[in-house]
CSV table of C-alpha atoms in Angstrom, one decimal:
chain,number,residue,atom,x,y,z
R,151,MET,CA,81.3,93.8,85.8
R,152,SER,CA,84.5,95.5,86.8
R,153,ALA,CA,87.3,93.6,88.7
R,154,PRO,CA,86.8,93.5,92.4
R,155,LEU,CA,88.7,95.9,94.6
R,156,THR,CA,91.2,94.5,97.1
R,157,LEU,CA,92.3,96.4,100.2
R,158,HIS,CA,95.6,95.2,101.7
R,159,GLY,CA,95.2,96.2,105.3
R,160,TYR,CA,95.1,95.3,109.0
R,161,TYR,CA,92.2,95.7,111.3
R,162,ARG,CA,94.1,97.9,113.8
R,163,SER,CA,95.9,100.0,111.2
R,164,SER,CA,94.5,103.6,111.3
R,165,ALA,CA,95.6,104.3,107.7
R,166,SER,CA,93.7,101.2,106.5
R,167,PHE,CA,90.7,102.3,108.6
R,168,ARG,CA,90.7,105.6,106.7
R,169,VAL,CA,90.4,103.8,103.4
R,170,ARG,CA,87.7,101.5,104.7
R,171,ILE,CA,85.6,104.5,105.7
R,172,ALA,CA,86.0,106.1,102.2
R,173,LEU,CA,85.2,102.8,100.4
R,174,ASN,CA,82.1,102.5,102.5
R,175,LEU,CA,81.1,106.2,102.0
R,176,LYS,CA,81.5,105.7,98.2
R,177,GLY,CA,79.5,102.5,98.3
R,178,LEU,CA,82.3,100.4,96.9
R,179,ALA,CA,82.4,96.7,97.6
R,180,TYR,CA,85.9,95.3,98.3
R,181,ARG,CA,87.7,92.2,99.3
R,182,THR,CA,90.1,92.4,102.3
R,183,ALA,CA,93.7,91.0,102.1
R,184,PRO,CA,94.8,91.1,105.8
R,185,HIS,CA,98.5,91.5,106.7
R,186,HIS,CA,99.1,90.9,110.4
R,187,LEU,CA,101.4,93.8,111.3
R,188,ARG,CA,102.3,92.5,114.7
R,189,ARG,CA,103.5,89.2,113.2
R,190,GLY,CA,105.5,91.2,110.5
R,191,GLU,CA,103.5,89.9,107.6
R,192,GLN,CA,103.9,93.3,105.8
R,193,ASN,CA,107.6,92.5,105.4
R,194,SER,CA,107.1,89.4,103.3
R,195,PRO,CA,108.8,89.6,99.9
R,196,ASP,CA,105.3,89.1,98.3
R,197,TYR,CA,103.9,92.1,100.0
R,198,ARG,CA,107.1,94.2,99.5
R,199,ARG,CA,106.5,93.7,95.8
R,200,ILE,CA,103.1,95.2,96.2
R,201,ASN,CA,104.3,98.0,98.5
R,202,PRO,CA,108.1,98.5,98.8
R,203,GLN,CA,107.5,100.4,102.0
R,204,GLY,CA,106.0,97.3,103.7
R,205,LEU,CA,103.2,99.4,105.1
R,206,VAL,CA,99.4,99.1,104.8
R,207,PRO,CA,97.1,100.0,103.2
R,208,ALA,CA,97.5,99.3,99.5
R,209,LEU,CA,94.4,99.3,97.3
R,210,GLU,CA,94.1,97.3,94.1
R,211,ILE,CA,91.7,99.1,91.9
R,212,ASP,CA,91.2,99.8,88.1
R,213,GLY,CA,94.0,97.4,87.3
R,214,GLN,CA,96.6,99.2,89.4
R,215,THR,CA,97.8,99.2,93.0
R,216,PHE,CA,98.0,102.4,95.0
R,217,THR,CA,99.6,103.1,98.3
R,218,GLN,CA,99.5,105.9,101.0
R,219,SER,CA,96.1,106.3,102.5
R,220,LEU,CA,95.7,110.0,101.6
R,221,ALA,CA,96.7,109.5,98.0
R,222,ILE,CA,94.2,106.6,97.8
R,223,LEU,CA,91.5,108.8,99.2
R,224,GLU,CA,92.2,111.5,96.7
R,225,TYR,CA,92.2,108.9,93.9
R,226,LEU,CA,88.8,107.5,95.0
R,227,ASP,CA,87.4,111.0,95.2
R,228,GLU,CA,88.7,111.9,91.7
R,229,THR,CA,87.4,108.7,90.1
R,230,ARG,CA,84.3,108.1,92.1
R,231,PRO,CA,83.2,111.6,93.0
R,232,GLN,CA,79.9,110.9,94.8
R,233,PRO,CA,79.6,111.7,97.7
R,234,PRO,CA,82.6,114.2,97.5
R,235,LEU,CA,85.2,114.0,100.3
R,236,LEU,CA,86.5,117.5,99.6
R,237,PRO,CA,84.7,120.8,99.3
R,238,LYS,CA,84.5,122.4,95.8
R,239,ASP,CA,86.4,125.6,96.6
R,240,SER,CA,90.2,125.6,96.7
R,241,ALA,CA,90.3,127.4,100.1
R,242,GLY,CA,88.0,124.9,101.6
R,243,ARG,CA,90.0,122.0,100.1
R,244,ALA,CA,93.2,123.5,101.6
R,245,ARG,CA,91.6,123.7,105.0
R,246,VAL,CA,90.3,120.1,104.9
R,247,ARG,CA,93.6,118.8,103.6
R,248,ALA,CA,95.5,120.7,106.3
R,249,LEU,CA,93.3,119.3,109.0
R,250,ALA,CA,93.7,115.8,107.6
R,251,GLN,CA,97.5,116.2,107.3
R,252,LEU,CA,97.7,117.5,110.8
R,253,ILE,CA,96.7,114.0,111.8
R,254,ALA,CA,98.1,111.9,109.0
R,255,CYS,CA,101.5,113.6,108.9
R,256,ASP,CA,102.1,115.0,112.4
R,257,VAL,CA,100.4,112.6,114.7
R,258,HIS,CA,99.9,109.1,113.3
R,259,PRO,CA,103.3,108.4,111.8
R,260,ILE,CA,105.1,109.2,115.0
R,261,ASP,CA,102.9,106.8,116.9
R,262,ASN,CA,103.1,104.0,114.3
R,263,LEU,CA,103.9,100.5,115.3
R,264,ARG,CA,107.4,100.5,113.7
R,265,VAL,CA,108.3,103.6,115.6
R,266,LEU,CA,107.0,102.2,118.9
R,267,ASN,CA,109.1,99.1,118.1
R,268,TYR,CA,112.2,101.2,117.6
R,269,LEU,CA,111.6,102.9,121.0
R,270,ARG,CA,111.2,99.5,122.7
R,271,GLY,CA,114.0,97.7,120.8
R,272,PRO,CA,117.1,99.9,119.8
R,273,LEU,CA,116.3,102.6,122.4
R,274,GLY,CA,115.3,100.1,125.2
R,275,GLN,CA,112.4,102.1,126.4
R,276,PRO,CA,110.0,100.5,129.0
R,277,ASP,CA,106.3,100.2,128.3
R,278,ALA,CA,105.4,103.3,130.4
R,279,ALA,CA,107.7,105.5,128.4
R,280,VAL,CA,106.3,104.1,125.1
R,281,ALA,CA,102.7,104.8,126.3
R,282,GLY,CA,103.8,108.3,127.4
R,283,TRP,CA,105.2,108.9,124.0
R,284,TYR,CA,102.1,107.6,122.3
R,285,ASN,CA,99.8,109.9,124.3
R,286,HIS,CA,102.1,112.9,124.1
R,287,TRP,CA,101.9,113.1,120.3
R,288,ILE,CA,98.2,112.5,120.2
R,289,ALA,CA,97.5,115.1,122.8
R,290,GLU,CA,99.9,117.6,121.1
R,291,GLY,CA,98.0,117.1,117.8
R,292,PHE,CA,94.6,117.1,119.4
R,293,ARG,CA,95.3,120.4,121.2
R,294,ALA,CA,96.2,122.1,117.9
R,295,LEU,CA,93.2,120.4,116.1
R,296,GLU,CA,90.8,121.4,118.9
R,297,ALA,CA,92.1,125.0,118.6
R,298,ALA,CA,91.7,125.0,114.8
R,299,LEU,CA,88.2,123.5,114.9
R,300,SER,CA,86.8,125.4,117.8
R,301,THR,CA,87.9,128.9,116.6
R,302,SER,CA,86.7,128.5,113.0
R,303,GLY,CA,83.3,129.4,111.6
R,304,GLU,CA,83.8,126.8,108.9
R,305,THR,CA,83.5,123.9,111.4
R,306,GLY,CA,80.0,122.5,111.4
R,307,ARG,CA,78.5,119.1,112.3
R,308,PHE,CA,81.8,117.8,110.9
R,309,CYS,CA,85.3,119.2,110.6
R,310,HIS,CA,84.3,121.3,107.5
R,311,GLY,CA,80.6,122.3,107.5
R,312,ASP,CA,78.0,119.6,107.6
R,313,ALA,CA,79.4,117.1,105.1
R,314,VAL,CA,81.9,114.4,105.8
R,315,SER,CA,85.4,115.1,104.4
R,316,LEU,CA,88.9,113.8,104.4
R,317,ALA,CA,89.4,115.5,107.7
R,318,ASP,CA,86.8,113.5,109.5
R,319,ILE,CA,88.1,110.3,107.8
R,320,CYS,CA,91.5,111.0,109.4
R,321,LEU,CA,90.1,112.2,112.7
R,322,VAL,CA,88.0,109.2,113.7
R,323,PRO,CA,90.7,106.5,113.5
R,324,GLN,CA,92.9,108.7,115.6
R,325,VAL,CA,90.2,109.2,118.2
R,326,ILE,CA,89.6,105.4,118.3
R,327,ASN,CA,93.4,105.0,118.9
R,328,ALA,CA,93.3,107.5,121.7
R,329,ARG,CA,90.4,105.7,123.4
R,330,THR,CA,92.3,102.4,123.1
R,331,TYR,CA,95.2,104.0,125.1
R,332,ALA,CA,92.7,105.6,127.5
R,333,LEU,CA,93.6,109.2,126.7
R,334,ASP,CA,91.3,111.7,128.4
R,335,LEU,CA,89.4,113.4,125.6
R,336,SER,CA,87.6,115.9,127.8
R,337,PRO,CA,90.0,118.7,126.8
R,338,PHE,CA,88.9,118.2,123.2
R,339,PRO,CA,85.1,118.7,123.1
R,340,THR,CA,84.8,119.8,119.5
R,341,LEU,CA,86.9,116.9,118.2
R,342,LYS,CA,84.9,114.4,120.4
R,343,ARG,CA,81.6,115.8,119.2
R,344,ILE,CA,82.6,115.5,115.6
R,345,ALA,CA,84.0,112.0,116.0
R,346,ASP,CA,80.7,110.9,117.7
R,347,ALA,CA,78.7,112.4,114.9
R,348,ALA,CA,80.8,110.6,112.3
R,349,LEU,CA,80.6,107.3,114.2
R,350,SER,CA,76.8,107.5,114.1
R,351,LEU,CA,77.1,106.9,110.3
R,352,PRO,CA,77.2,103.3,109.1
R,353,ALA,CA,80.2,103.9,106.8
R,354,PHE,CA,82.3,104.8,109.8
R,355,GLU,CA,80.8,102.2,112.2
R,356,ARG,CA,81.3,99.3,109.7
R,357,ALA,CA,85.0,100.4,109.3
R,358,LEU,CA,85.8,100.1,113.0
R,359,PRO,CA,88.7,97.8,113.8
R,360,ALA,CA,86.5,95.5,115.9
R,361,ASN,CA,84.1,95.0,112.9
R,362,GLN,CA,86.8,93.6,110.6
R,363,GLU,CA,87.1,90.0,109.6
R,364,ASP,CA,90.7,89.8,110.8
R,365,ALA,CA,89.9,91.4,114.2
R,366,GLU,CA,91.2,89.3,117.1
N,647,MET,CA,98.1,144.8,92.4
N,648,SER,CA,97.2,141.9,94.6
N,649,ALA,CA,98.4,141.7,98.2
N,650,PRO,CA,101.9,140.3,98.7
N,651,LEU,CA,102.3,136.7,99.7
N,652,THR,CA,103.9,136.0,103.1
N,653,LEU,CA,105.6,132.8,103.9
N,654,HIS,CA,106.0,132.0,107.6
N,655,GLY,CA,109.0,129.7,107.7
N,656,TYR,CA,112.5,128.9,108.8
N,657,TYR,CA,115.4,128.4,106.6
N,658,ARG,CA,116.2,124.9,107.9
N,659,SER,CA,112.6,123.7,107.9
N,660,SER,CA,112.1,121.1,105.1
N,661,ALA,CA,108.4,121.7,104.9
N,662,SER,CA,109.1,125.5,104.4
N,663,PHE,CA,111.7,124.5,101.8
N,664,ARG,CA,109.0,122.6,99.9
N,665,VAL,CA,106.8,125.7,99.7
N,666,ARG,CA,109.7,127.9,98.7
N,667,ILE,CA,110.4,125.6,95.7
N,668,ALA,CA,106.7,125.7,94.6
N,669,LEU,CA,106.5,129.5,94.9
N,670,ASN,CA,109.7,129.7,92.8
N,671,LEU,CA,108.4,127.2,90.2
N,672,LYS,CA,105.2,129.2,89.9
N,673,GLY,CA,107.1,132.5,89.6
N,674,LEU,CA,105.3,133.9,92.7
N,675,ALA,CA,107.1,136.7,94.6
N,676,TYR,CA,106.8,136.4,98.4
N,677,ARG,CA,107.9,138.0,101.6
N,678,THR,CA,109.5,135.8,104.2
N,679,ALA,CA,108.5,136.0,107.9
N,680,PRO,CA,111.1,133.9,109.6
N,681,HIS,CA,110.4,132.1,112.9
N,682,HIS,CA,113.5,130.7,114.6
N,683,LEU,CA,112.5,127.2,115.5
N,684,ARG,CA,115.5,126.4,117.6
N,685,ARG,CA,114.7,129.4,119.7
N,686,GLY,CA,111.1,128.4,120.0
N,687,GLU,CA,109.7,131.4,118.2
N,688,GLN,CA,107.0,129.2,116.6
N,689,ASN,CA,105.4,128.9,120.1
N,690,SER,CA,104.8,132.6,120.6
N,691,PRO,CA,101.1,133.4,121.2
N,692,ASP,CA,101.2,135.6,118.0
N,693,TYR,CA,102.3,132.8,115.8
N,694,ARG,CA,100.0,130.3,117.5
N,695,ARG,CA,97.1,132.5,116.4
N,696,ILE,CA,98.3,132.1,112.8
N,697,ASN,CA,99.0,128.3,113.2
N,698,PRO,CA,97.6,126.6,116.4
N,699,GLN,CA,100.1,123.8,115.7
N,700,GLY,CA,103.1,126.1,116.2
N,701,LEU,CA,104.7,124.6,113.1
N,702,VAL,CA,106.0,126.2,109.9
N,703,PRO,CA,105.2,126.8,107.2
N,704,ALA,CA,102.1,128.9,107.0
N,705,LEU,CA,101.3,130.9,103.8
N,706,GLU,CA,99.3,134.1,103.7
N,707,ILE,CA,97.8,134.3,100.2
N,708,ASP,CA,94.5,135.5,98.7
N,709,GLY,CA,93.5,137.1,102.1
N,710,GLN,CA,93.7,133.8,103.9
N,711,THR,CA,96.4,131.8,105.8
N,712,PHE,CA,97.0,128.2,105.0
N,713,THR,CA,99.0,125.6,106.9
N,714,GLN,CA,100.5,122.1,106.2
N,715,SER,CA,103.0,122.2,103.3
N,716,LEU,CA,101.3,119.5,101.1
N,717,ALA,CA,97.9,121.3,101.5
N,718,ILE,CA,99.6,124.6,100.5
N,719,LEU,CA,101.2,123.0,97.5
N,720,GLU,CA,97.9,121.6,96.3
N,721,TYR,CA,96.2,125.0,96.8
N,722,LEU,CA,99.0,126.7,94.8
N,723,ASP,CA,98.6,124.2,92.0
N,724,GLU,CA,94.8,124.6,91.9
N,725,THR,CA,94.8,128.4,91.9
N,726,ARG,CA,98.0,129.0,89.9
N,727,PRO,CA,98.1,126.0,87.6
N,728,GLN,CA,101.2,126.8,85.6
N,729,PRO,CA,103.5,124.9,85.6
N,730,PRO,CA,101.5,122.0,87.0
N,731,LEU,CA,102.9,120.1,90.0
N,732,LEU,CA,100.7,117.1,89.4
N,733,PRO,CA,100.1,115.0,86.3
N,734,LYS,CA,96.7,115.2,84.6
N,735,ASP,CA,95.6,111.6,85.0
N,736,SER,CA,94.3,110.4,88.3
N,737,ALA,CA,96.5,107.3,88.4
N,738,GLY,CA,99.6,109.5,87.9
N,739,ARG,CA,98.4,111.9,90.5
N,740,ALA,CA,98.0,109.1,93.0
N,741,ARG,CA,101.5,107.9,92.2
N,742,VAL,CA,103.0,111.3,92.7
N,743,ARG,CA,101.0,112.0,95.9
N,744,ALA,CA,102.0,108.6,97.3
N,745,LEU,CA,105.7,109.3,96.6
N,746,ALA,CA,105.4,112.7,98.2
N,747,GLN,CA,103.6,111.3,101.2
N,748,LEU,CA,106.1,108.6,101.7
N,749,ILE,CA,108.5,111.4,102.6
N,750,ALA,CA,106.1,113.9,104.0
N,751,CYS,CA,104.2,111.5,106.2
N,752,ASP,CA,106.6,108.6,106.9
N,753,VAL,CA,110.0,110.2,107.1
N,754,HIS,CA,110.0,113.8,107.8
N,755,PRO,CA,107.6,114.1,110.8
N,756,ILE,CA,109.5,111.3,112.7
N,757,ASP,CA,112.7,113.3,112.3
N,758,ASN,CA,111.2,116.7,113.1
N,759,LEU,CA,112.9,119.0,115.6
N,760,ARG,CA,110.2,118.6,118.2
N,761,VAL,CA,110.5,114.8,118.0
N,762,LEU,CA,114.3,114.9,118.4
N,763,ASN,CA,113.8,117.3,121.3
N,764,TYR,CA,111.5,114.7,123.0
N,765,LEU,CA,114.2,112.0,122.5
N,766,ARG,CA,116.8,114.2,124.1
N,767,GLY,CA,114.6,115.6,126.9
N,768,PRO,CA,112.0,113.3,128.3
N,769,LEU,CA,113.7,110.2,127.0
N,770,GLY,CA,117.2,111.3,127.9
N,771,GLN,CA,118.8,110.0,124.8
N,772,PRO,CA,122.4,110.9,124.0
N,773,ASP,CA,123.4,112.7,120.7
N,774,ALA,CA,124.6,109.4,119.1
N,775,ALA,CA,121.2,107.7,119.7
N,776,VAL,CA,119.4,110.8,118.3
N,777,ALA,CA,121.6,110.8,115.2
N,778,GLY,CA,121.0,107.1,114.8
N,779,TRP,CA,117.3,107.6,115.0
N,780,TYR,CA,117.5,110.4,112.4
N,781,ASN,CA,119.4,108.4,109.9
N,782,HIS,CA,117.4,105.2,110.5
N,783,TRP,CA,114.1,106.8,109.4
N,784,ILE,CA,115.6,108.5,106.4
N,785,ALA,CA,117.3,105.3,105.3
N,786,GLU,CA,114.1,103.3,105.8
N,787,GLY,CA,112.2,105.7,103.7
N,788,PHE,CA,114.9,106.1,101.0
N,789,ARG,CA,115.1,102.3,100.6
N,790,ALA,CA,111.4,102.1,99.9
N,791,LEU,CA,111.5,105.2,97.7
N,792,GLU,CA,114.5,103.9,95.7
N,793,ALA,CA,112.7,100.6,95.2
N,794,ALA,CA,109.5,102.4,94.0
N,795,LEU,CA,111.4,104.7,91.7
N,796,SER,CA,113.9,102.3,90.2
N,797,THR,CA,111.3,99.6,89.4
N,798,SER,CA,108.8,101.8,87.7
N,799,GLY,CA,108.6,102.7,84.0
N,800,GLU,CA,106.9,106.0,85.0
N,801,THR,CA,110.1,107.3,86.6
N,802,GLY,CA,111.9,109.7,84.3
N,803,ARG,CA,114.3,112.5,84.6
N,804,PHE,CA,112.2,113.3,87.7
N,805,CYS,CA,110.2,111.1,90.0
N,806,HIS,CA,107.3,111.0,87.6
N,807,GLY,CA,108.3,111.4,83.9
N,808,ASP,CA,110.3,114.4,82.9
N,809,ALA,CA,108.3,117.2,84.6
N,810,VAL,CA,108.8,118.3,88.2
N,811,SER,CA,106.1,117.3,90.6
N,812,LEU,CA,105.1,117.3,94.2
N,813,ALA,CA,107.3,114.2,94.6
N,814,ASP,CA,110.5,116.0,93.6
N,815,ILE,CA,109.5,118.9,95.8
N,816,CYS,CA,109.3,116.6,98.8
N,817,LEU,CA,112.4,114.6,97.8
N,818,VAL,CA,115.0,117.4,97.5
N,819,PRO,CA,114.6,118.8,101.0
N,820,GLN,CA,114.9,115.3,102.5
N,821,VAL,CA,118.0,114.6,100.5
N,822,ILE,CA,119.5,117.9,101.7
N,823,ASN,CA,118.8,116.9,105.3
N,824,ALA,CA,120.4,113.5,104.7
N,825,ARG,CA,123.5,115.2,103.4
N,826,THR,CA,123.6,117.5,106.5
N,827,TYR,CA,123.7,114.4,108.6
N,828,ALA,CA,126.3,112.8,106.3
N,829,LEU,CA,124.0,109.8,105.4
N,830,ASP,CA,125.6,107.7,102.7
N,831,LEU,CA,123.4,108.1,99.6
N,832,SER,CA,125.2,105.6,97.4
N,833,PRO,CA,122.6,102.9,98.0
N,834,PHE,CA,120.0,105.2,96.5
N,835,PRO,CA,121.3,106.1,93.0
N,836,THR,CA,117.9,106.8,91.4
N,837,LEU,CA,116.9,109.2,94.1
N,838,LYS,CA,120.3,110.9,94.1
N,839,ARG,CA,120.2,111.3,90.3
N,840,ILE,CA,116.7,112.9,90.5
N,841,ALA,CA,117.6,115.2,93.4
N,842,ASP,CA,120.7,116.4,91.4
N,843,ALA,CA,118.6,117.0,88.3
N,844,ALA,CA,116.1,119.0,90.4
N,845,LEU,CA,118.8,121.0,92.1
N,846,SER,CA,120.1,122.1,88.7
N,847,LEU,CA,116.9,124.1,88.3
N,848,PRO,CA,117.0,127.7,89.7
N,849,ALA,CA,113.7,127.2,91.5
N,850,PHE,CA,115.2,124.5,93.7
N,851,GLU,CA,118.6,126.1,94.0
N,852,ARG,CA,117.2,129.5,95.2
N,853,ALA,CA,115.0,127.6,97.8
N,854,LEU,CA,118.0,126.0,99.5
N,855,PRO,CA,118.3,126.7,103.3
N,856,ALA,CA,121.7,128.3,102.8
N,857,ASN,CA,120.2,130.8,100.3
N,858,GLN,CA,117.6,132.2,102.7
N,859,GLU,CA,117.8,135.5,104.4
N,860,ASP,CA,117.4,134.0,107.9
N,861,ALA,CA,120.2,131.5,107.2
N,862,GLU,CA,122.9,131.5,109.9
């Protein structure tokens, strides 16, 4: 029996959510080590030794600890290839990675908790301005994503054809965030259709923040 | 003769800089299509058809157009494997991707031009607050990166051993940005040493913003 997998995460963390989906899709059992981000537990010296960035997720697997959700997803896909999270052809892989990165690089980090805290703290922004910021960057990203998905013949039931990929794994947590902040999703019908299709799968549904043991 | 490669970029764009380094390392000749970001040229309808995000870079190659710098780098590495930009082992690849993503996801997008413009415009922040923001996120990322690099036996002449990887390709443009904003790099000796080693290579040196045809 191999050592158990441990996922350092937080139920509301979108990046942790991505890794939970992938672990579920791959059928990998794991233990959760929750770090309460709003209480600052990710900044404890113990956790900083695991991840010097003090961000979640981190995944303990195969005797090592990996950080950065997209790097973890690629590692899982290389070492546990079934079902694949990337298409076989390099052009398809580039398309899927670009869709995933549109969210993981250009939307999510700008709306991350530490950034919102900086807006509230050092920049003294009121809640309304912080909420405006949050929705601005999601809407900006979703407009581009909707354009990319709705104009491509490669979009299928999911972001790339009819198989789940890294792109869907990044899309769904961002859609859930947008719903939490009551962003109107009607301008993004393709994206909403794909997120709904993904959420009908148990691997996505079980990974939802509300279904985690540390959910409040 | 295969069709020429076209890189849609901007001399000051760090993400374009990454792709320039990779094209140089792989020995691939390319044509530059500059889009002046500070004049908003990336928002023209023509360019939005190429990249709905209105961001650079985009690379025309093999009859297709790819976006998102990290996805482009992986595509180049899959289709033009020499010299490799990722180690052969999955654990090493995960480490390199995580180091690259620490910069490409958690530093660079938060300091991107469109974010700084939002701070100046809708949030009415003065220049000093914008500069403070800029350096805060670089320093935050560099502290974590320095800790990750200085405590790992896998760090060598470059971020991962003695061969250039995606991590170095992401590191160098961020270091150049930090220097432009006069950030003190002395707390980050490992990172500075690696960036200097990389910049001694012609592939990095030729990719510098100041060496581009659209440089001002």
